[in-house]
Coordinates of C-alpha atoms in Angstrom, one line a residue:
M95 CA -22.5 -61.5 -7.2
R96 CA -20.0 -60.6 -9.9
A97 CA -21.1 -60.2 -13.5
P98 CA -18.8 -61.6 -16.2
L99 CA -16.5 -59.1 -17.9
G100 CA -16.4 -60.8 -21.2
N101 CA -19.1 -58.7 -22.8
A102 CA -17.7 -56.8 -25.8
G103 CA -20.6 -54.4 -26.1
P104 CA -21.5 -51.6 -23.7
A105 CA -22.8 -52.6 -20.3
K106 CA -26.6 -52.1 -19.8
L107 CA -29.0 -51.4 -17.0
L108 CA -32.8 -51.5 -16.8
S109 CA -34.1 -48.0 -17.1
A110 CA -36.3 -48.4 -14.0
A111 CA -33.2 -47.0 -12.3
A112 CA -33.9 -43.7 -14.0
T113 CA -37.6 -43.5 -12.8
G114 CA -38.3 -39.8 -12.0
L115 CA -34.9 -38.6 -13.3
V116 CA -36.5 -36.4 -16.0
G117 CA -38.4 -34.5 -13.4
F118 CA -35.5 -34.3 -11.1
I119 CA -33.3 -32.8 -13.9
Q120 CA -35.9 -30.3 -14.7
S121 CA -36.3 -29.4 -11.0
R122 CA -32.7 -28.2 -11.2
R123 CA -33.8 -25.8 -14.0
L124 CA -31.7 -27.6 -16.6
C125 CA -32.6 -28.0 -20.3
L126 CA -33.6 -31.6 -20.5
D127 CA -33.0 -32.0 -24.2
S128 CA -29.6 -30.5 -23.9
V129 CA -28.5 -32.7 -21.0
L130 CA -29.8 -35.9 -22.5
G131 CA -28.5 -35.0 -26.0
S132 CA -25.0 -34.3 -24.7
V133 CA -24.6 -37.9 -23.5
G134 CA -26.7 -39.6 -26.2
V135 CA -29.6 -40.7 -24.0
D136 CA -33.0 -41.1 -25.7
S137 CA -35.8 -39.7 -23.4
R138 CA -38.2 -42.3 -24.8
H139 CA -36.3 -45.1 -23.1
L140 CA -36.6 -43.4 -19.6
G141 CA -40.4 -44.2 -19.4
D142 CA -40.1 -47.9 -19.9
P143 CA -38.9 -49.8 -16.8
L144 CA -37.7 -52.7 -18.9
A145 CA -35.9 -50.7 -21.5
K146 CA -32.1 -51.1 -21.6
L147 CA -29.9 -48.1 -21.0
D148 CA -26.2 -47.8 -21.7
L149 CA -24.7 -47.8 -18.3
R150 CA -21.8 -45.5 -19.2
K151 CA -24.2 -43.0 -20.7
Y152 CA -26.4 -43.2 -17.6
C153 CA -23.4 -42.5 -15.3
D154 CA -22.2 -39.6 -17.7
L155 CA -25.8 -38.2 -17.5
L156 CA -25.6 -38.1 -13.7
D157 CA -22.2 -36.5 -13.8
L158 CA -23.2 -33.9 -16.3
A159 CA -26.4 -33.0 -14.5
A160 CA -24.3 -32.5 -11.3
R161 CA -21.8 -30.2 -13.1
R162 CA -24.3 -28.1 -15.0
S163 CA -26.5 -27.6 -12.0
G164 CA -23.5 -26.8 -9.8
D165 CA -24.9 -29.4 -7.3
D166 CA -22.3 -31.9 -6.1
N167 CA -25.2 -33.6 -4.3
F168 CA -27.2 -34.4 -7.4
G169 CA -26.8 -38.2 -7.3
L170 CA -26.9 -38.2 -3.5
S171 CA -30.2 -36.3 -3.4
F172 CA -31.8 -38.4 -6.2
G173 CA -30.9 -41.6 -4.5
Q174 CA -32.2 -40.5 -1.0
Q175 CA -35.6 -39.8 -2.4
F176 CA -35.8 -42.9 -4.7
Q177 CA -38.3 -45.4 -3.3
P178 CA -37.8 -49.2 -3.8
V179 CA -40.9 -49.6 -6.0
Q180 CA -39.4 -47.2 -8.5
L181 CA -36.6 -49.7 -9.2
G182 CA -38.9 -52.0 -11.0
L183 CA -38.4 -55.7 -10.7
I184 CA -35.4 -55.6 -8.4
G185 CA -37.1 -53.2 -6.1
Y186 CA -40.2 -55.4 -5.8
I187 CA -38.0 -58.4 -5.2
A188 CA -36.4 -56.5 -2.2
I189 CA -39.7 -55.5 -0.6
S190 CA -41.3 -58.9 -1.1
S191 CA -38.4 -60.5 0.8
D192 CA -38.9 -61.9 4.4
N193 CA -37.0 -59.1 6.2
A194 CA -34.3 -56.6 5.7
L195 CA -31.5 -59.1 5.7
H196 CA -33.3 -61.3 3.2
A197 CA -33.7 -58.2 1.0
A198 CA -30.0 -57.5 1.1
E199 CA -29.3 -61.1 0.1
N200 CA -31.7 -60.8 -2.8
L201 CA -30.2 -57.5 -3.9
A202 CA -26.8 -59.1 -3.9
Q203 CA -28.0 -62.2 -5.9
Y204 CA -30.3 -60.6 -8.5
F205 CA -28.8 -57.1 -9.1
R206 CA -26.8 -58.6 -12.0
Y207 CA -30.0 -59.0 -13.9
H208 CA -30.8 -55.3 -13.4
Q209 CA -27.3 -54.0 -14.3
Q210 CA -24.5 -55.6 -16.2
L211 CA -20.8 -55.6 -15.4
T212 CA -21.5 -54.8 -11.8
S213 CA -20.5 -56.7 -8.6
T214 CA -22.9 -56.9 -5.7
N215 CA -22.1 -59.1 -2.7
L216 CA -23.3 -59.6 0.9
S217 CA -20.8 -60.9 3.4
F218 CA -20.4 -61.0 7.2
S219 CA -17.3 -60.4 9.2
D220 CA -18.1 -59.9 12.9
P221 CA -19.7 -57.5 13.8
F222 CA -20.8 -56.2 10.4
Y223 CA -22.7 -57.3 7.4
K224 CA -21.2 -55.7 4.3
L225 CA -23.4 -55.1 1.2
T226 CA -21.1 -54.1 -1.7
Y227 CA -21.7 -52.4 -5.0
R228 CA -19.2 -51.8 -7.7
I229 CA -19.3 -51.1 -11.5
E230 CA -16.6 -53.4 -13.0
D231 CA -16.5 -51.9 -16.5
P232 CA -13.2 -50.1 -16.7
R233 CA -14.6 -47.9 -19.6
I234 CA -16.9 -46.2 -17.1
L235 CA -15.0 -43.4 -15.4
N236 CA -17.7 -41.1 -14.1
R237 CA -19.1 -43.2 -11.4
H238 CA -19.1 -41.4 -8.0
Q239 CA -22.5 -39.8 -8.6
D240 CA -23.9 -43.3 -9.4
A241 CA -22.2 -44.8 -6.3
V242 CA -23.9 -42.5 -3.7
L243 CA -27.1 -42.7 -5.6
T244 CA -27.2 -46.6 -5.7
L245 CA -26.2 -46.9 -2.0
G246 CA -29.0 -44.5 -1.2
M247 CA -31.5 -46.7 -3.1
F248 CA -30.2 -49.7 -1.1
C249 CA -30.7 -47.7 2.2
N250 CA -34.2 -47.0 1.3
V251 CA -34.9 -50.7 0.9
F252 CA -34.0 -51.1 4.6
R253 CA -35.9 -47.9 5.6
H254 CA -39.0 -49.4 3.9
C255 CA -39.3 -51.9 6.7
S256 CA -37.2 -50.4 9.5
G257 CA -38.4 -46.8 9.4
A258 CA -37.1 -43.6 7.9
D259 CA -34.4 -43.2 10.6
W260 CA -32.6 -46.4 9.6
C261 CA -28.9 -45.8 9.0
P262 CA -25.9 -48.1 8.3
D263 CA -23.1 -48.2 10.8
E264 CA -20.5 -47.2 8.2
L265 CA -20.4 -46.2 4.5
H266 CA -17.5 -47.1 2.1
L267 CA -16.9 -45.3 -1.2
E268 CA -14.4 -46.0 -4.0
H269 CA -13.8 -42.4 -5.0
A270 CA -11.5 -39.9 -3.3
R271 CA -12.9 -37.6 -0.6
T272 CA -15.1 -34.9 -2.1
G273 CA -16.0 -31.5 -0.8
N274 CA -19.5 -32.6 0.1
W275 CA -18.4 -35.4 2.4
R276 CA -20.3 -33.9 5.3
D277 CA -23.5 -33.9 3.3
I278 CA -23.0 -37.6 2.5
E279 CA -22.5 -38.5 6.1
S280 CA -25.6 -36.5 7.0
A281 CA -27.7 -38.2 4.4
F282 CA -26.7 -41.7 5.4
G283 CA -26.4 -41.0 9.1
A284 CA -23.1 -42.8 9.2
P285 CA -19.3 -42.1 9.0
V286 CA -17.9 -42.4 5.4
R287 CA -14.6 -43.8 4.4
F288 CA -13.2 -42.8 0.9
E289 CA -10.8 -44.5 -1.5
C290 CA -12.1 -48.0 -0.5
R291 CA -11.8 -51.1 -2.8
T292 CA -15.6 -51.0 -3.3
N293 CA -18.7 -49.1 -2.4
A294 CA -20.5 -50.6 0.6
L295 CA -23.0 -50.3 3.4
L296 CA -21.9 -51.9 6.7
F297 CA -24.5 -52.7 9.3
R298 CA -24.9 -54.9 12.4
P299 CA -27.2 -57.9 12.4
E300 CA -29.7 -56.3 14.8
R301 CA -30.3 -53.5 12.2
V302 CA -31.7 -55.9 9.6
V303 CA -34.2 -58.0 11.5
S304 CA -37.4 -56.0 10.7
R305 CA -39.9 -57.8 8.5
M306 CA -40.9 -56.4 5.2
P307 CA -44.6 -55.1 5.4
Q308 CA -45.3 -56.6 2.0
A309 CA -43.3 -59.9 2.4
D310 CA -44.8 -62.5 0.1
S311 CA -42.8 -65.7 -0.7
N312 CA -45.0 -66.7 -3.6
L313 CA -44.7 -63.3 -5.3
L314 CA -41.0 -63.2 -4.6
S315 CA -40.5 -66.5 -6.3
L316 CA -42.4 -65.2 -9.4
L317 CA -40.5 -61.9 -9.4
C318 CA -37.2 -63.7 -9.3
R319 CA -38.1 -65.9 -12.2
N320 CA -39.3 -62.8 -14.1
I321 CA -36.2 -60.8 -13.6
M322 CA -34.1 -63.7 -14.8
T323 CA -36.3 -63.9 -17.9
L324 CA -37.0 -60.3 -18.6
G325 CA -33.8 -58.7 -17.2
L326 CA -30.2 -58.7 -18.5
E327 CA -27.7 -61.5 -19.0
V328 CA -30.4 -64.2 -19.6
Q329 CA -28.4 -66.2 -22.0
R330 CA -25.3 -66.1 -19.9
T331 CA -27.0 -67.6 -16.9
S332 CA -29.2 -70.3 -18.4
A333 CA -26.7 -73.1 -17.7
A334 CA -26.1 -71.9 -14.1
I335 CA -29.9 -71.7 -13.5
R336 CA -30.5 -75.3 -14.7
T337 CA -27.5 -76.5 -12.7
E338 CA -28.8 -74.8 -9.6
G339 CA -32.1 -76.7 -10.0
Y340 CA -30.2 -80.0 -10.2
I341 CA -28.3 -79.1 -7.0
R342 CA -31.5 -78.2 -5.1
Q343 CA -33.1 -81.5 -6.0
N344 CA -30.0 -83.7 -5.2
I345 CA -28.1 -81.9 -2.4
A346 CA -29.4 -84.1 0.4
A347 CA -28.1 -87.2 -1.3
G348 CA -24.6 -85.9 -0.9
N349 CA -23.3 -87.4 -4.2
L350 CA -23.3 -84.2 -6.3
S351 CA -21.0 -84.2 -9.3
L352 CA -20.5 -82.4 -12.6
E353 CA -20.9 -85.7 -14.4
H354 CA -24.2 -86.6 -12.6
A355 CA -25.5 -83.0 -13.2
S356 CA -24.7 -83.3 -16.9
R357 CA -26.6 -86.6 -17.2
S358 CA -29.5 -85.1 -15.4
L359 CA -29.6 -82.1 -17.7
S360 CA -29.0 -84.2 -20.9
I361 CA -25.8 -82.5 -21.8
S362 CA -22.2 -83.7 -21.9
S363 CA -20.1 -82.9 -18.9
R364 CA -17.5 -81.1 -21.1
T365 CA -20.2 -78.9 -22.6
L366 CA -21.8 -78.1 -19.2
Q367 CA -18.4 -77.2 -17.8
R368 CA -17.6 -74.9 -20.7
K369 CA -21.0 -73.1 -20.4
L370 CA -20.5 -72.6 -16.7
V371 CA -17.0 -71.2 -17.3
E372 CA -18.5 -68.8 -19.9
E373 CA -20.9 -67.6 -17.2
N374 CA -18.0 -66.9 -14.8
I375 CA -19.1 -69.7 -12.5
T376 CA -18.0 -73.3 -11.6
F377 CA -20.0 -76.3 -10.5
G378 CA -18.2 -76.3 -7.2
L379 CA -19.0 -72.6 -6.6
L380 CA -22.7 -73.2 -7.4
V381 CA -22.8 -75.9 -4.8
E382 CA -21.1 -73.8 -2.2
N383 CA -23.3 -70.8 -2.9
F384 CA -26.4 -73.0 -2.5
R385 CA -25.2 -74.4 0.8
K386 CA -24.3 -71.0 2.1
S387 CA -27.8 -69.5 1.2
E388 CA -29.8 -72.5 2.4
S389 CA -27.8 -72.9 5.7
R390 CA -28.7 -69.3 6.6
N391 CA -32.4 -69.9 5.7
K392 CA -32.6 -73.1 7.7
L393 CA -30.9 -71.6 10.8
L394 CA -33.2 -68.6 10.8
S395 CA -36.6 -70.0 9.6
S396 CA -36.6 -73.5 11.2
E397 CA -35.9 -75.3 14.4
M398 CA -33.6 -77.9 12.8
G399 CA -30.5 -78.7 14.7
V400 CA -27.1 -77.9 13.3
S401 CA -26.4 -81.6 12.6
D402 CA -29.7 -82.0 10.8
I403 CA -29.0 -79.0 8.6
A404 CA -25.5 -80.4 7.8
Y405 CA -26.9 -83.7 6.7
D406 CA -29.7 -82.0 4.8
L407 CA -27.1 -80.0 2.8
G408 CA -25.1 -83.1 1.9
Y409 CA -22.4 -83.0 4.5
S410 CA -21.3 -86.4 5.9
E411 CA -20.0 -84.8 9.1
T412 CA -21.3 -81.9 11.1
S413 CA -17.8 -80.6 11.8
A414 CA -17.3 -80.1 8.0
F415 CA -20.4 -78.0 7.8
V416 CA -19.5 -75.9 10.9
R417 CA -16.0 -75.2 9.4
A418 CA -17.6 -74.2 6.1
F419 CA -20.2 -72.0 7.7
T420 CA -17.6 -70.3 9.9
R421 CA -15.6 -69.5 6.8
W422 CA -18.6 -68.0 5.1
Y423 CA -20.0 -65.9 7.9
G424 CA -17.1 -65.5 10.4
I425 CA -19.0 -67.2 13.3
S426 CA -20.3 -70.6 14.1
P427 CA -23.9 -71.7 13.0
S428 CA -25.1 -71.7 16.6
K429 CA -23.8 -68.2 17.3
F430 CA -25.2 -67.0 14.0
R431 CA -28.7 -68.3 15.0
K432 CA -28.5 -66.7 18.4
M433 CA -27.4 -63.3 17.1
H434 CA -30.2 -63.1 14.5
R435 CA -33.1 -64.3 16.6
I436 CA -35.3 -61.4 17.6

């Protein structure tokens, strides 16, 4: 999901992303105080997983450490050894998910609470899923160390349940081809394409069916609420969260509307619309996102027929649901279910 760009202040990220970074810098025989001081990072913030770091300074720190150590693989190596639990709330959300695909969906949905002004998205275009990651803040120029680092973190989420030899089918990177491209391909076990529109992992459906060993739906629900409360962008998403609750409660009736939602939330329709616009979302898109997510869940976790799912999601005709689902995932609901059943 894409974070709004209307934040005048510097973009932030939760410092859990820097867990172990102090020791990693020191292992390269660099002077920690000099490196941190050069980019203005306070070492005291690196020990608190809920502390907020300046995203640009974090990216500059990775770039500087790579240059001073003479190691172009600094971010690559740090990301490859970074375990999901070290990521704090977003990491625990991933490993508490049902399976690898569900973890990817949750990364795409909740990463905005972990890091601001960043786009994450999961889409499907036969034959690949595509999990994307891109910093949207144009003020941040040093980002290629962060890109390979973060995609490495995402890979390790999949390896947590699928084994250490899990690899994507393809890797996309924004930046131009670098001299260490063979090292990148070796680390990810996949061919890499440079100068792409976004950073991404591409993988086939059969690669993301493994269940998470610590899957826990109750814990997952609690963690998702916690990251929305304790993480970033809380104020920006409050109206969207309340509207999503209305949608969940009323979707089956099929009479969703901004006016009805505003009455249910005890707010004027004009005010609700304005707040949603401020959060870079619309009522219609919230409805569509809910239907997209719920349709996938119902197809994979229930025996409901396609027609029943359509009516449960407020469609008056099955054909309308099939068209919408095919637009979202590139294949029909029946084919999607068949492809993803183990």
